[in-house]
Coordinates of N, CA, C and O in Angstrom, one line a residue:
M1 N -7.5 15.2 9.8 CA -6.4 14.1 9.2 C -6.2 13.0 10.0 O -5.8 12.0 9.5
L2 N -6.5 12.8 11.2 CA -6.2 11.7 12.0 C -7.4 10.9 12.0 O -6.9 9.6 12.4
A3 N -8.6 11.2 11.7 CA -9.7 10.2 11.5 C -9.2 9.0 10.5 O -9.5 8.0 10.7
P4 N -8.7 9.6 9.3 CA -8.4 8.7 8.5 C -7.6 7.6 8.9 O -7.3 6.5 8.6
F5 N -6.7 7.9 9.9 CA -5.5 6.9 10.0 C -6.1 5.9 11.3 O -5.9 4.9 11.1
F6 N -7.2 6.4 12.2 CA -7.7 5.2 12.8 C -8.9 4.4 12.0 O -9.1 3.7 12.4
L7 N -9.3 5.1 11.0 CA -10.2 4.2 10.3 C -9.9 3.3 9.4 O -10.2 2.3 8.8
G8 N -8.3 3.6 8.7 CA -7.7 2.5 8.0 C -6.8 2.2 8.5 O -6.4 0.8 9.1
P9 N -5.0 2.7 8.5 CA -3.9 2.3 8.6 C -3.9 1.5 10.1 O -3.6 0.6 10.1
F10 N -4.4 2.2 10.9 CA -4.4 1.7 12.3 C -5.0 0.1 12.5 O -4.4 -0.7 13.1
G11 N -6.0 0.2 12.1 CA -6.7 -1.5 12.1 C -6.1 -2.3 11.2 O -5.7 -3.4 11.3
E12 N -5.8 -1.9 9.7 CA -5.3 -2.6 8.6 C -3.9 -3.4 9.0 O -4.0 -4.2 9.0
E13 N -3.1 -2.2 9.7 CA -1.9 -2.7 9.7 C -1.8 -3.7 10.5 O -0.6 -4.5 10.6
F14 N -2.4 -3.8 11.7 CA -2.4 -5.2 12.7 C -2.7 -6.3 12.0 O -2.0 -7.3 12.3
G15 N -3.5 -6.5 10.8 CA -3.9 -7.6 10.2 C -2.9 -7.6 9.2 O -2.3 -8.9 9.2
W16 N -2.5 -6.8 8.2 CA -1.5 -6.9 7.2 C 0.0 -7.2 7.6 O 0.5 -8.3 7.2
R17 N 0.6 -6.1 8.2 CA 1.9 -6.6 8.5 C 1.8 -7.1 10.1 O 2.8 -7.9 10.2
G18 N 1.0 -7.0 11.0 CA 1.2 -7.3 12.3 C 1.0 -8.9 12.3 O 1.6 -9.7 13.2
Y19 N -0.1 -9.3 11.8 CA -0.5 -10.8 11.6 C 0.0 -11.6 10.7 O 0.8 -12.7 10.5
L20 N -0.5 -11.0 9.5 CA -0.5 -12.1 8.0 C 0.9 -12.3 7.6 O 1.5 -12.9 7.2
L21 N 1.8 -10.9 7.5 CA 3.0 -10.9 6.9 C 4.0 -11.8 7.8 O 4.6 -12.7 7.1
P22 N 4.1 -12.0 8.9 CA 5.3 -12.5 9.7 C 4.5 -14.2 9.5 O 5.6 -14.9 9.5
R23 N 3.5 -14.4 9.4 CA 3.2 -15.8 9.3 C 3.5 -16.2 8.0 O 4.2 -17.5 7.5
L24 N 3.3 -15.5 7.0 CA 3.7 -16.0 5.4 C 5.3 -15.9 5.4 O 5.6 -16.6 4.5
A25 N 5.7 -14.7 5.8 CA 7.3 -14.8 5.9 C 7.9 -16.0 6.4 O 9.1 -16.7 5.8
R26 N 7.3 -16.7 7.5 CA 7.8 -18.0 8.0 C 7.7 -19.1 7.0 O 8.3 -20.0 6.9
M27 N 6.3 -18.9 6.2 CA 6.2 -20.2 5.3 C 6.8 -20.1 3.9 O 7.2 -21.1 3.4
F28 N 7.2 -18.8 3.8 CA 7.7 -18.7 2.3 C 9.1 -17.7 2.7 O 9.2 -17.2 3.7
S29 N 9.5 -17.1 1.6 CA 10.9 -15.9 2.0 C 9.9 -14.6 1.9 O 8.6 -14.6 1.8
A30 N 10.5 -13.7 2.2 CA 10.1 -12.4 2.3 C 9.5 -11.8 1.1 O 8.3 -11.3 1.3
V31 N 9.9 -11.9 0.2 CA 9.5 -11.4 -1.3 C 8.0 -12.0 -1.5 O 7.2 -11.2 -1.7
P32 N 7.9 -13.2 -1.6 CA 6.6 -13.7 -1.9 C 5.7 -13.4 -0.6 O 4.3 -13.2 -1.2
A33 N 6.0 -13.4 0.4 CA 5.0 -13.2 1.5 C 4.6 -11.6 1.2 O 3.3 -11.4 1.4
V34 N 5.2 -10.6 1.0 CA 4.8 -8.9 0.6 C 3.9 -9.0 -0.4 O 3.1 -8.1 -0.5
L35 N 4.3 -10.0 -1.6 CA 3.4 -10.0 -2.9 C 2.0 -10.4 -2.4 O 1.1 -10.1 -2.8
L36 N 2.0 -11.5 -1.6 CA 0.7 -12.3 -1.2 C 0.1 -11.1 -0.5 O -1.4 -11.2 -0.4
V37 N 0.7 -10.6 0.4 CA 0.1 -9.6 1.5 C -0.6 -8.4 0.5 O -2.1 -7.9 0.6
G38 N -0.1 -7.9 -0.5 CA -0.4 -7.0 -1.3 C -1.8 -7.6 -2.0 O -2.5 -6.5 -2.5
I39 N -1.8 -8.7 -2.8 CA -2.9 -9.2 -3.2 C -3.9 -9.0 -2.5 O -5.2 -8.8 -3.0
A40 N -3.9 -9.5 -1.5 CA -4.9 -9.9 -0.3 C -5.4 -8.5 0.2 O -6.6 -8.1 0.1
W41 N -4.5 -7.5 0.1 CA -4.9 -5.9 0.3 C -5.5 -5.7 -0.6 O -6.8 -4.7 -0.6
A42 N -5.2 -5.5 -1.9 CA -5.7 -5.2 -3.1 C -7.2 -5.7 -3.0 O -8.2 -4.8 -3.2
A43 N -7.4 -6.8 -2.9 CA -8.8 -7.6 -3.0 C -9.7 -7.0 -2.0 O -10.9 -6.8 -2.2
W44 N -9.0 -6.8 -0.8 CA -9.6 -5.9 0.4 C -10.2 -4.7 0.2 O -11.3 -4.1 0.6
H45 N -9.5 -3.8 -0.7 CA -10.0 -2.4 -1.2 C -11.1 -2.4 -2.7 O -11.5 -1.3 -2.6
W46 N -11.0 -3.5 -3.1 CA -11.9 -3.4 -4.2 C -13.2 -3.0 -3.9 O -14.0 -2.2 -4.8
P47 N -14.0 -3.7 -2.9 CA -15.4 -2.8 -2.7 C -15.4 -1.4 -2.4 O -16.2 -0.8 -2.6
L48 N -14.4 -0.8 -1.9 CA -14.4 0.7 -2.0 C -14.2 1.3 -3.1 O -14.5 2.7 -3.2
L49 N -13.8 0.6 -4.1 CA -13.6 1.1 -5.6 C -14.5 0.8 -6.5 O -14.6 1.0 -7.7
Y50 N -15.9 0.3 -6.0 CA -16.9 -0.2 -7.1 C -17.2 0.7 -7.8 O -17.3 0.4 -9.1
H51 N -17.6 2.0 -7.8 CA -18.0 2.8 -8.9 C -16.9 2.8 -9.8 O -17.3 3.0 -11.1
S52 N -15.7 3.3 -9.6 CA -14.5 3.1 -10.6 C -14.4 1.9 -11.3 O -14.2 1.9 -12.6
L53 N -14.6 0.6 -10.5 CA -14.6 -0.7 -11.3 C -15.5 -0.7 -12.3 O -15.5 -1.5 -13.4
V54 N -16.8 -0.3 -11.9 CA -17.9 -0.2 -13.1 C -17.5 0.7 -13.9 O -17.9 0.4 -15.3
A55 N -17.1 1.7 -13.8 CA -16.8 2.7 -15.0 C -15.7 2.2 -15.9 O -15.5 2.5 -17.1
A56 N -14.6 1.9 -15.4 CA -13.3 1.4 -16.0 C -12.6 0.2 -15.5 O -11.7 0.4 -14.7
P57 N -13.4 -1.3 -15.5 CA -12.8 -2.2 -14.8 C -11.4 -2.5 -14.9 O -10.7 -2.9 -14.1
G58 N -11.1 -2.7 -16.1 CA -9.8 -3.2 -16.4 C -8.6 -2.3 -15.9 O -7.5 -2.6 -15.0
R59 N -8.7 -0.8 -16.3 CA -7.9 0.0 -15.9 C -7.8 0.3 -14.5 O -6.8 0.1 -13.7
E60 N -9.0 0.3 -13.6 CA -9.0 0.4 -12.4 C -8.6 -0.8 -11.1 O -7.7 -0.9 -10.4
L61 N -8.6 -2.1 -11.9 CA -8.2 -3.3 -11.4 C -6.4 -3.2 -11.7 O -6.0 -3.6 -10.6
A62 N -6.2 -2.8 -12.8 CA -4.6 -2.6 -12.9 C -3.9 -1.9 -12.0 O -3.0 -2.2 -11.3
T63 N -4.7 -0.6 -11.8 CA -4.2 0.4 -11.1 C -4.1 -0.1 -9.5 O -3.0 0.2 -8.8
V64 N -5.4 -0.5 -9.1 CA -5.1 -0.9 -7.7 C -4.4 -1.9 -7.4 O -3.6 -1.9 -6.7
V65 N -4.4 -3.2 -8.3 CA -3.6 -4.1 -8.0 C -1.9 -3.8 -7.9 O -1.0 -4.3 -7.1
I66 N -1.8 -3.0 -9.0 CA -0.2 -2.7 -9.2 C 0.3 -1.8 -8.1 O 1.2 -1.8 -7.4
G67 N -0.7 -0.8 -7.6 CA -0.1 0.1 -6.9 C -0.2 -0.8 -5.5 O 1.0 -0.2 -4.6
V68 N -1.3 -1.4 -5.0 CA -1.2 -1.8 -3.6 C -0.1 -2.7 -3.5 O 0.4 -2.6 -2.5
V69 N 0.1 -3.6 -4.5 CA 1.1 -4.6 -4.4 C 2.6 -3.7 -4.1 O 3.4 -4.1 -3.3
S70 N 2.7 -2.8 -5.0 CA 3.9 -2.0 -4.8 C 4.0 -1.1 -3.5 O 5.2 -1.6 -2.8
F71 N 3.3 -1.0 -2.9 CA 2.9 -0.1 -1.6 C 3.2 -1.2 -0.3 O 3.9 -1.3 0.6
S72 N 2.7 -2.5 -0.6 CA 2.8 -3.8 0.1 C 4.5 -4.1 0.0 O 4.8 -4.2 1.2
V73 N 5.1 -4.1 -1.0 CA 6.4 -4.4 -1.0 C 7.1 -3.3 0.0 O 8.1 -3.4 0.9
L74 N 6.8 -1.9 -0.1 CA 7.6 -0.9 0.6 C 7.3 -1.0 1.9 O 8.3 -1.0 2.9
I75 N 6.1 -1.0 2.3 CA 5.7 -0.9 3.8 C 6.2 -2.5 4.4 O 6.7 -2.5 5.4
G76 N 6.2 -3.1 3.4 CA 6.7 -4.7 4.2 C 8.2 -4.8 4.4 O 8.6 -5.4 5.4
T77 N 8.6 -4.3 3.5 CA 10.2 -4.0 3.7 C 10.5 -3.4 4.9 O 11.4 -3.7 5.8
V78 N 9.8 -2.2 5.3 CA 10.2 -1.6 6.4 C 9.9 -2.2 7.5 O 10.7 -1.9 8.7
Y79 N 8.6 -2.6 7.6 CA 8.1 -3.6 8.7 C 9.3 -4.7 8.8 O 9.7 -4.9 10.2
L80 N 9.6 -5.3 8.2 CA 10.4 -6.5 8.2 C 11.9 -6.3 8.5 O 12.2 -6.7 9.4
R81 N 12.4 -5.1 8.1 CA 13.6 -4.4 8.7 C 13.7 -3.9 9.8 O 14.6 -3.8 10.6
S82 N 12.3 -3.1 10.4 CA 12.5 -2.4 11.5 C 11.7 -3.2 12.5 O 12.0 -3.0 13.8
G83 N 10.7 -3.9 12.2 CA 9.7 -4.4 13.2 C 9.0 -3.6 13.9 O 8.0 -3.9 14.7
S84 N 8.9 -2.5 13.4 CA 7.7 -1.3 14.0 C 6.6 -1.2 13.1 O 6.2 -0.8 11.8
L85 N 5.4 -1.8 13.9 CA 4.2 -1.7 13.3 C 3.7 -0.2 13.3 O 3.0 -0.1 12.2
L86 N 4.2 0.5 14.1 CA 3.8 2.2 13.9 C 4.4 2.6 12.8 O 3.3 3.4 12.1
L87 N 5.6 2.4 12.3 CA 6.0 2.9 11.4 C 5.3 2.4 10.0 O 4.9 3.2 9.0
A88 N 4.6 1.2 10.0 CA 4.1 0.6 8.7 C 2.5 1.3 8.7 O 2.3 1.8 7.6
M89 N 2.0 1.8 10.1 CA 0.8 2.5 10.1 C 0.9 4.0 9.6 O 0.0 4.2 8.6
I90 N 2.1 4.3 9.8 CA 2.4 6.1 9.3 C 2.5 5.9 8.0 O 2.1 6.9 7.2
M91 N 3.3 4.7 7.2 CA 3.3 4.8 5.9 C 2.1 4.7 5.2 O 1.9 5.3 4.3
H92 N 1.2 3.6 5.6 CA 0.0 3.5 5.0 C -0.7 4.7 5.2 O -1.3 5.1 4.1
W93 N -0.7 5.5 6.2 CA -1.5 6.7 6.4 C -1.0 7.7 5.5 O -1.8 8.5 4.7
N94 N 0.1 7.8 5.2 CA 0.6 9.0 4.2 C 0.4 8.4 2.7 O -0.1 9.3 2.0
I95 N 0.2 7.1 2.4 CA -0.4 6.5 1.0 C -1.5 7.3 0.9 O -2.0 7.4 0.0
D96 N -2.2 7.0 2.0 CA -3.8 7.4 2.0 C -4.1 8.6 2.0 O -5.1 9.2 1.5
T97 N -3.3 9.4 2.5 CA -3.6 11.0 2.4 C -2.9 11.5 1.4 O -3.0 13.0 1.0
W98 N -1.8 11.3 0.6 CA -1.2 11.9 -0.2 C -1.9 12.6 -1.3 O -1.6 13.8 -1.6
P99 N -2.9 12.1 -2.0 CA -3.6 12.5 -3.1 C -4.3 13.8 -2.7 O -4.2 15.2 -3.2
E100 N -4.9 13.8 -1.4 CA -5.8 15.0 -1.1 C -4.6 16.2 -0.4 O -4.7 17.1 -0.6
M101 N -3.7 15.7 0.3 CA -2.5 16.6 0.8 C -1.8 17.2 -0.6 O -1.4 18.4 -0.4
G102 N -1.5 16.4 -1.4 CA -0.8 16.9 -2.7 C -1.6 18.1 -3.4 O -0.9 19.1 -3.6
A103 N -3.0 17.8 -3.6 CA -3.8 18.9 -4.1 C -3.8 20.2 -3.4 O -3.7 21.3 -3.9
R104 N -3.8 20.1 -1.8 CA -3.6 21.1 -0.9 C -2.2 21.9 -1.2 O -2.0 23.3 -0.9
V105 N -1.2 21.4 -1.1 CA -0.1 21.8 -0.9 C 0.6 22.2 -2.3 O 1.2 23.3 -2.5
F106 N 0.2 21.6 -3.5 CA 0.6 22.0 -4.7 C -0.8 22.4 -5.6 O -1.2 21.7 -6.2
N107 N -1.1 23.6 -5.4 CA -2.4 24.3 -6.1 C -2.1 24.2 -7.5 O -1.1 24.4 -8.0
G108 N -3.0 23.4 -8.2 CA -3.2 23.5 -9.6 C -2.7 21.7 -10.0 O -2.8 21.6 -11.4
L109 N -2.5 21.2 -9.0 CA -2.1 19.8 -9.3 C -3.2 18.9 -9.8 O -4.2 19.1 -8.9
P110 N -3.3 18.1 -10.7 CA -4.4 17.3 -11.0 C -5.2 16.4 -9.8 O -4.3 16.2 -9.1
D111 N -6.6 16.2 -10.0 CA -6.9 15.3 -8.8 C -6.4 14.0 -9.0 O -5.8 13.5 -9.8
G112 N -6.8 13.3 -8.1 CA -6.4 11.6 -8.1 C -7.1 11.1 -9.1 O -6.6 9.8 -9.5
T113 N -8.1 11.5 -9.7 CA -8.9 10.8 -10.9 C -7.9 10.9 -12.4 O -8.2 10.3 -13.5
D114 N -7.1 11.9 -12.4 CA -6.0 12.2 -13.6 C -5.6 10.9 -13.9 O -4.7 10.5 -13.5
P115 N -5.7 10.4 -15.4 CA -5.2 9.3 -15.4 C -3.6 9.2 -15.9 O -2.9 8.4 -15.5
L116 N -3.2 10.6 -16.2 CA -1.5 10.4 -16.4 C -1.1 10.5 -15.0 O 0.1 10.0 -15.0
L117 N -1.7 11.3 -14.1 CA -1.0 11.4 -12.9 C -1.1 10.1 -11.9 O -0.2 9.4 -11.5
T118 N -2.3 9.0 -12.4 CA -2.3 7.8 -11.6 C -1.2 7.1 -12.2 O -0.5 6.2 -11.7
W119 N -0.9 7.0 -13.7 CA 0.1 5.9 -14.4 C 1.5 6.5 -13.7 O 2.5 5.9 -13.7
C120 N 1.6 7.8 -13.8 CA 3.0 8.4 -13.3 C 3.4 8.0 -11.9 O 4.3 7.5 -11.7
G121 N 2.3 7.9 -11.1 CA 2.3 7.6 -9.6 C 2.7 6.0 -9.7 O 3.4 5.5 -8.7
L122 N 2.2 5.1 -10.6 CA 2.1 3.8 -10.5 C 3.7 3.3 -10.9 O 4.3 2.6 -10.2
G123 N 4.1 4.4 -12.0 CA 5.5 4.1 -12.4 C 6.5 4.3 -11.2 O 7.4 3.4 -10.9
V124 N 6.3 5.3 -10.5 CA 7.3 5.7 -9.5 C 7.2 4.5 -8.4 O 8.1 4.4 -7.8
S125 N 6.0 4.3 -8.0 CA 5.4 3.3 -7.1 C 6.2 1.9 -7.2 O 7.0 1.3 -6.4
V126 N 6.2 1.4 -8.5 CA 6.7 0.2 -9.0 C 8.3 0.3 -9.0 O 9.3 -0.7 -8.4
L127 N 8.8 1.6 -9.5 CA 10.5 1.6 -9.5 C 11.0 1.7 -7.9 O 11.8 1.1 -7.6
V128 N 10.3 2.3 -6.9 CA 10.5 2.7 -5.7 C 10.7 0.8 -5.2 O 11.5 0.7 -4.2
A129 N 9.5 0.2 -5.7 CA 9.5 -1.0 -4.9 C 10.8 -1.9 -5.2 O 11.4 -2.6 -4.7
A130 N 10.8 -1.8 -6.6 CA 12.0 -2.4 -7.1 C 13.5 -2.2 -6.5 O 14.1 -3.2 -6.0
L131 N 13.7 -0.8 -6.2 CA 14.7 -0.6 -5.7 C 14.6 -1.0 -4.0 O 15.9 -1.3 -3.7
A132 N 13.3 -1.4 -3.6 CA 13.6 -1.8 -2.1 C 13.6 -3.4 -2.1 O 14.1 -3.8 -1.0
M133 N 13.7 -4.1 -2.9 CA 13.9 -5.5 -3.4 C 15.2 -5.9 -2.5 O 15.1 -7.2 -1.7
P134 N 16.2 -5.4 -2.8 CA 17.6 -5.9 -2.2 C 17.4 -5.9 -0.7 O 17.6 -6.8 0.0
A135 N 16.9 -4.8 -0.3 CA 16.6 -4.7 1.7 C 15.5 -5.8 1.9 O 15.6 -6.4 3.0
L136 N 14.4 -5.9 0.9 CA 13.5 -7.0 1.2 C 14.1 -8.5 1.5 O 14.0 -9.1 2.4
R137 N 14.9 -8.6 0.5 CA 15.8 -10.1 0.5 C 16.4 -10.2 1.7 O 16.4 -11.3 2.2
R138 N 17.2 -9.2 2.2 CA 17.8 -9.2 3.4 C 17.1 -9.3 4.9 O 17.5 -10.2 5.4
A139 N 16.1 -8.7 4.6 CA 15.1 -8.9 5.5 C 14.7 -10.6 6.1 O 14.7 -10.9 6.8
G140 N 14.5 -11.1 4.4 CA 14.1 -12.1 4.5 C 15.2 -13.5 5.0 O 15.0 -14.5 5.3
S141 N 16.4 -12.9 4.8 CA 17.3 -13.7 5.2 C 17.9 -13.5 6.4 O 19.0 -14.1 7.0
G142 N 17.3 -12.5 7.2 CA 17.7 -12.3 8.5 C 18.8 -11.3 8.5 O 19.3 -11.0 9.8
G143 N 19.3 -10.8 7.6 CA 20.4 -9.8 7.5 C 20.3 -8.5 7.7 O 19.2 -7.7 8.1

């Protein structure tokens, strides 16, 4: 379980939240900054999803962009409010490992390719990201 941490979140978060987000937050407010990081982050992951994109390009693009941008709002909010890159890395790692861990912890749970599970997960992600917006706006105003 530690190998994925060092192969993904550890390195990526130095770039996404440690480098790019602070610079974009200085150029724009916090909300556009985390949204732009999310779009860049989604584009970064498209090559990893090549087979899924070929099989169902519209659905896969929508789920990747919506999901990653929502996660960017959550992680960006926590990073801007706390200043902790380690916490951003742990959140990213949690997002990366929950599908595998969920299937292990909750026997019988559909795998990550189940469309209903995917759309429900996206709905929850968007809802939680929307709930995080007030804290993100306060982070952008220095509050």
